mmCIF file of C-alpha atoms in Angstrom:
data_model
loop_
_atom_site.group_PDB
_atom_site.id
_atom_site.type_symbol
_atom_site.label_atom_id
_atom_site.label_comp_id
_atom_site.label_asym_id
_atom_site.label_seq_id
_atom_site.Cartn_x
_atom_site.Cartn_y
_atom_site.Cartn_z
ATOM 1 C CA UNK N 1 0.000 0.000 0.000
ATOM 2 C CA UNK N 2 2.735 2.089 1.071
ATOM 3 C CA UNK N 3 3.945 1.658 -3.098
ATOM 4 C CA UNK N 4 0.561 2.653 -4.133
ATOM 5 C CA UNK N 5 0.723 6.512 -2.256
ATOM 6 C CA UNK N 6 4.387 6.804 -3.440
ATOM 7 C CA UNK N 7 3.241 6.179 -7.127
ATOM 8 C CA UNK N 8 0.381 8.677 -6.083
ATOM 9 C CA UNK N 9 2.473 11.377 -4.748
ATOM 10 C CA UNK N 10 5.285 11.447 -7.851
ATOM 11 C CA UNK N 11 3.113 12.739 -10.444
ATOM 12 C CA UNK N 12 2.282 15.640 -9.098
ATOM 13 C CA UNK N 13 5.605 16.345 -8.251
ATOM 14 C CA UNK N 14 6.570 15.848 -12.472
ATOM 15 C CA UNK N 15 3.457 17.758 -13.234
ATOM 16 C CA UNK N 16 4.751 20.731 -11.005
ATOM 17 C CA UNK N 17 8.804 20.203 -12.440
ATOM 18 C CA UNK N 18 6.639 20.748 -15.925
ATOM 19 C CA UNK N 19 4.753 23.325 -15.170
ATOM 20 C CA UNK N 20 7.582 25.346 -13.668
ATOM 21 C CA UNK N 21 9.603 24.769 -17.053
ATOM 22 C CA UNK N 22 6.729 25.630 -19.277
ATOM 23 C CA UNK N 23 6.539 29.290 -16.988
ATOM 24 C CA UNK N 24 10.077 29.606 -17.528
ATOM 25 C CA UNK N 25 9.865 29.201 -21.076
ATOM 26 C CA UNK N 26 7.154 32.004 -21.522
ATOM 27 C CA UNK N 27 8.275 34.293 -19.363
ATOM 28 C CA UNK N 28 12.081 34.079 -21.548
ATOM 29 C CA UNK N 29 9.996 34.467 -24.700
ATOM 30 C CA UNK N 30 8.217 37.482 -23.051
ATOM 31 C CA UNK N 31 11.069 39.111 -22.194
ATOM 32 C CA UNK N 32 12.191 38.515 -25.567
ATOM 33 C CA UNK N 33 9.371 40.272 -26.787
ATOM 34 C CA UNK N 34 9.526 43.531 -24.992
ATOM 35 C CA UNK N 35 13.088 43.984 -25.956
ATOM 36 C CA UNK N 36 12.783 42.902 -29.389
ATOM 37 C CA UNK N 37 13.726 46.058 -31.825
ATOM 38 C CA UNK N 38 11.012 47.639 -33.542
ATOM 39 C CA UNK N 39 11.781 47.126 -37.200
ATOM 40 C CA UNK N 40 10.132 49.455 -40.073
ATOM 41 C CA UNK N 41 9.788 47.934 -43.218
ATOM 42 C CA UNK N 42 11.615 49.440 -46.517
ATOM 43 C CA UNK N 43 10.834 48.122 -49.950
ATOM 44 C CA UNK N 44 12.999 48.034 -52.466
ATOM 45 C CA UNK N 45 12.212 46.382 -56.285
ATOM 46 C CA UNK N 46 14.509 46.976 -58.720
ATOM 47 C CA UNK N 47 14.650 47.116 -62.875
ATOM 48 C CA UNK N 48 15.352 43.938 -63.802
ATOM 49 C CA UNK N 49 18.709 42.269 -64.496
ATOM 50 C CA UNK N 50 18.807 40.874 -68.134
ATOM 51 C CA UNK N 51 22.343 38.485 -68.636
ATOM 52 C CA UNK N 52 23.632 35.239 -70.565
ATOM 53 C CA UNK N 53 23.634 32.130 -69.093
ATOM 54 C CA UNK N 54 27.007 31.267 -66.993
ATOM 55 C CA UNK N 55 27.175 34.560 -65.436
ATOM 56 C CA UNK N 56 26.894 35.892 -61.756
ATOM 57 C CA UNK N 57 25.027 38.815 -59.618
ATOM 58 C CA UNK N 58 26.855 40.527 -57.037
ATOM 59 C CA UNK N 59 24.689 41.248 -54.273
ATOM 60 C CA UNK N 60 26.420 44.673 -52.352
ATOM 61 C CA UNK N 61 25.652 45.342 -48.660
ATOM 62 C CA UNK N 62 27.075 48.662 -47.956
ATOM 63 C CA UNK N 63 29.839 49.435 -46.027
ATOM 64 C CA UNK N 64 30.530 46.975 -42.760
ATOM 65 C CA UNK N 65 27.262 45.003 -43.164
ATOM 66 C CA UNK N 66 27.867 42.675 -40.328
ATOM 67 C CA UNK N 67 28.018 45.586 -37.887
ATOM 68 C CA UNK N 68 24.538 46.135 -39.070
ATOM 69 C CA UNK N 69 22.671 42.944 -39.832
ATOM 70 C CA UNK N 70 20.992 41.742 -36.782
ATOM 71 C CA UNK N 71 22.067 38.536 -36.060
ATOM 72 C CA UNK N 72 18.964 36.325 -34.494
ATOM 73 C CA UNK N 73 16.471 37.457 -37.174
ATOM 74 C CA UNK N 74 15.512 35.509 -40.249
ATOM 75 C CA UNK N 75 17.548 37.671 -42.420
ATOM 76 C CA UNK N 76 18.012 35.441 -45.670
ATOM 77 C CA UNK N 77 17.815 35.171 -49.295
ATOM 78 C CA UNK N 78 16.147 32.777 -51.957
ATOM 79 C CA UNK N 79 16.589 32.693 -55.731
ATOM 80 C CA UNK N 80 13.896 30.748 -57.264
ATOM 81 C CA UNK N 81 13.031 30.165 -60.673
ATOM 82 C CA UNK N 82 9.339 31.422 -62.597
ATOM 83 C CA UNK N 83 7.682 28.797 -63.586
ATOM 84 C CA UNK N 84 4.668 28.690 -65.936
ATOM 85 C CA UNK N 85 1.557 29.548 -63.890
ATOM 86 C CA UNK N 86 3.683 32.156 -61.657
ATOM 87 C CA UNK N 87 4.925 28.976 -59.399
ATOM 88 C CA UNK N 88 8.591 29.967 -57.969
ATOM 89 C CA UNK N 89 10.617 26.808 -57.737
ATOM 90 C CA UNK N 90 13.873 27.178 -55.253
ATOM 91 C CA UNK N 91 17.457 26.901 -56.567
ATOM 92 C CA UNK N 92 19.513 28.882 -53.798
ATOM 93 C CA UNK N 93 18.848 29.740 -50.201
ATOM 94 C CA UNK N 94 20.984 31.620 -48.022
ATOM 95 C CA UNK N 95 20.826 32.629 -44.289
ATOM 96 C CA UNK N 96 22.657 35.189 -42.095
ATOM 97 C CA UNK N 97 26.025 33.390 -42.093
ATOM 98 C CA UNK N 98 26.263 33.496 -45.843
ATOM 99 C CA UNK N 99 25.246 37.264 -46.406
ATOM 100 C CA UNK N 100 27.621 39.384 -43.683
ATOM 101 C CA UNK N 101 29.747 39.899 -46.386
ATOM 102 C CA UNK N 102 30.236 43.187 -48.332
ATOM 103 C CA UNK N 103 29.989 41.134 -51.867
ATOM 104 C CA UNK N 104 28.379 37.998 -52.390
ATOM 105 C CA UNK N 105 28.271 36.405 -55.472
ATOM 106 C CA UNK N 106 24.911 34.544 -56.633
ATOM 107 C CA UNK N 107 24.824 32.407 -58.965
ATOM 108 C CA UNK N 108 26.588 31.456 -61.834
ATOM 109 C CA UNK N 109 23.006 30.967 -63.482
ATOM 110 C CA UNK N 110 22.947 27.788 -65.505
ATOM 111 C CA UNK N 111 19.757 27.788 -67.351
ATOM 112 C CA UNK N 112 18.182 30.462 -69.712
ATOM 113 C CA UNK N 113 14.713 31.486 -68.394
ATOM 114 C CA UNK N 114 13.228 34.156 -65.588
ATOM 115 C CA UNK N 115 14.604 33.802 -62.092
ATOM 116 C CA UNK N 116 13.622 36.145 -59.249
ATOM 117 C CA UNK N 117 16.020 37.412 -56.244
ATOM 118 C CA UNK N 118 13.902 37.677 -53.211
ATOM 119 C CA UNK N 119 15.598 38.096 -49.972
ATOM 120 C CA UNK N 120 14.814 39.875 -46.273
ATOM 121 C CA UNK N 121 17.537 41.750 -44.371
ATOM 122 C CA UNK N 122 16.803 42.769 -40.797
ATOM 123 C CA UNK N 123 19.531 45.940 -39.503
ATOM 124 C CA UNK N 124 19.752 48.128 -36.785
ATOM 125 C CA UNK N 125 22.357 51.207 -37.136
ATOM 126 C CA UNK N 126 24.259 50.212 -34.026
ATOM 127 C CA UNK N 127 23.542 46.922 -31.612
ATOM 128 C CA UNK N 128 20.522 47.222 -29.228
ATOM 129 C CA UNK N 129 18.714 50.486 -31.241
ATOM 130 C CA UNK N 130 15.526 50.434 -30.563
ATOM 131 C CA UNK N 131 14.052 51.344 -34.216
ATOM 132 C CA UNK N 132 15.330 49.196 -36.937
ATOM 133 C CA UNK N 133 14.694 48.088 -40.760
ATOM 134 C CA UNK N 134 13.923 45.248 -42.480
ATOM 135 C CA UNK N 135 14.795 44.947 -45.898
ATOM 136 C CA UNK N 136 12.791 43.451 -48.276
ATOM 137 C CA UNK N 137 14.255 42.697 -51.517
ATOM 138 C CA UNK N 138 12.659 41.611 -54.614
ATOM 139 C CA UNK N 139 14.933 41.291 -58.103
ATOM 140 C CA UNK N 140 13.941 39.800 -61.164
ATOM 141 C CA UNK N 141 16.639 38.256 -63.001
ATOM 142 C CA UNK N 142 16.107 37.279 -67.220
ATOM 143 C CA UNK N 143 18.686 34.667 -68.458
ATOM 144 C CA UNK N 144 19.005 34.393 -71.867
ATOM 145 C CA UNK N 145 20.733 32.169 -74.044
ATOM 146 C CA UNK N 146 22.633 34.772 -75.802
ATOM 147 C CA UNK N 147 22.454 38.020 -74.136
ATOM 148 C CA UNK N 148 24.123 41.421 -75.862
ATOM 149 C CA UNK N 149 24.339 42.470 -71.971
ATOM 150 C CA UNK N 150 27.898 40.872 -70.692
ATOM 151 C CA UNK N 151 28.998 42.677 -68.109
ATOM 152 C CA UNK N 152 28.663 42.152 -64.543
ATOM 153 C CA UNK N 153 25.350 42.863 -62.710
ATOM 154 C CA UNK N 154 25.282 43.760 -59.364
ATOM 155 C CA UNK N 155 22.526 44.399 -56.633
ATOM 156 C CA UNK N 156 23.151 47.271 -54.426
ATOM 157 C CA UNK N 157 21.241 47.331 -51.149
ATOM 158 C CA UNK N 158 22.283 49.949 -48.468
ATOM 159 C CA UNK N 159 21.655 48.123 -45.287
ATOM 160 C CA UNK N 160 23.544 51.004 -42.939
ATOM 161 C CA UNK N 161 21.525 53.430 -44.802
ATOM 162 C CA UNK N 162 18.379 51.708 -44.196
ATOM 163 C CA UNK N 163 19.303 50.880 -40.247
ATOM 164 C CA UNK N 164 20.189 54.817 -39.722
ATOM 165 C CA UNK N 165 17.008 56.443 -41.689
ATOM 166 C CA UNK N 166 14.719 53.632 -39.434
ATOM 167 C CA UNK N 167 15.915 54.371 -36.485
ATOM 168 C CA UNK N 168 15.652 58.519 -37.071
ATOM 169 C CA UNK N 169 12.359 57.777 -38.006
ATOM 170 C CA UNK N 170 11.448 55.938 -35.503
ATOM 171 C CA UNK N 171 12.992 58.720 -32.573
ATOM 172 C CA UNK N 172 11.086 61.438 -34.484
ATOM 173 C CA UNK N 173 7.771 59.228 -33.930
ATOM 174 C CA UNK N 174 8.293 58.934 -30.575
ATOM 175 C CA UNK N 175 9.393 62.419 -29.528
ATOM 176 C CA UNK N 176 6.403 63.194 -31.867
ATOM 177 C CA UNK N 177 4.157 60.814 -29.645
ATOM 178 C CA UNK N 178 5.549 61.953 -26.104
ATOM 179 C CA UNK N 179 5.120 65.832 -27.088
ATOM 180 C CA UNK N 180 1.499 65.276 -28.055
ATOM 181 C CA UNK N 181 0.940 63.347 -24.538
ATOM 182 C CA UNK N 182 2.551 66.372 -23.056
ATOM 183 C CA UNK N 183 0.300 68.778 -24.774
ATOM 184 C CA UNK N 184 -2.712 70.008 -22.587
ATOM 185 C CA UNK N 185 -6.271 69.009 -23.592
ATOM 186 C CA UNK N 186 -8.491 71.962 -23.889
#
């Protein structure tokens, strides 16, 4: 009998080492929440890129761009390929560790047809601003069997630039917000 209360008495002792990690849990992604940067989103579509087979795009991130990226965020980048009915089928994917450079080469592409660059950067002017960007990219690419375009194509995407104009924005808001709170109510 004495077996039977032990059993008895053990799972609510699990239960409450559960419970207790579950709280835990919550409260870290709370926490993670209210300090989480507020990011403003920026556009940007360019013309598109029109080159032969073979060749590469140079995707350019500014100056320093791993001073800027926010490391922790999805930040990442996809080339897929247009297929008849507007379906995108995925040839490259990169994430964080393969775009902190200042140039990164994508590609060569192989096959003539339409390809799009699509990718999301998330960057904050200096580490723990509280008004950031994210960056989302979107760059049609043609390849053509013979193209009279040969020369190299790049991609230029100012991710300081974007961090810096974010988080101005985003101070201007606020002192904006905290003077009208000020402001008496007639």
């Amino acid at each position: 009998m004495s077996e039977t209360k032990l059993q008895s008495r053990r799972l609510p002792i699990y239960l409450s080492g559960f419970l207790i990690g579950a709280m835990g849990v919550y409260l870290v992604t709370k926490a993670k929440q209210a300090t989480a940067p507020d990011f403003a989103e920026v556009t940007q579509t360019q013309a598109p890129i029109v080159m032969p087979v073979g060749k590469t795009v140079t995707l350019r991130l500014g100056d320093e761009p791993e001073k800027h990226l926010v490391w922790g965020f999805p930040t990442q980048l996809m080339i897929g390929k247009l297929e008849e009915g507007g379906r995108v089928t995925p040839v490259v994917r990169m994430e964080y560790k393969n775009l902190v450079e200042k140039e990164t080469a994508l590609g060569p592409f192989a096959t003539a047809g339409d390809y799009e660059i699509r990718a999301q950067f998330y960057t904050c002017a200096y580490p723990g601003e509280k008004y950031c960007a994210k960056i989302g990219l979107v760059q049609p690419v043609q390849v053509r069997a013979e193209s009279a375009n040969a020369t190299q194509a790049t991609v230029d995407v100012d991710v300081k630039g974007a961090a810096e104009k974010a988080s101005a924005d985003g101070k201007i808001a606020e002192a904006a917000a905290k003077q009208k709170a000020l402001a008496p109510t007639p």
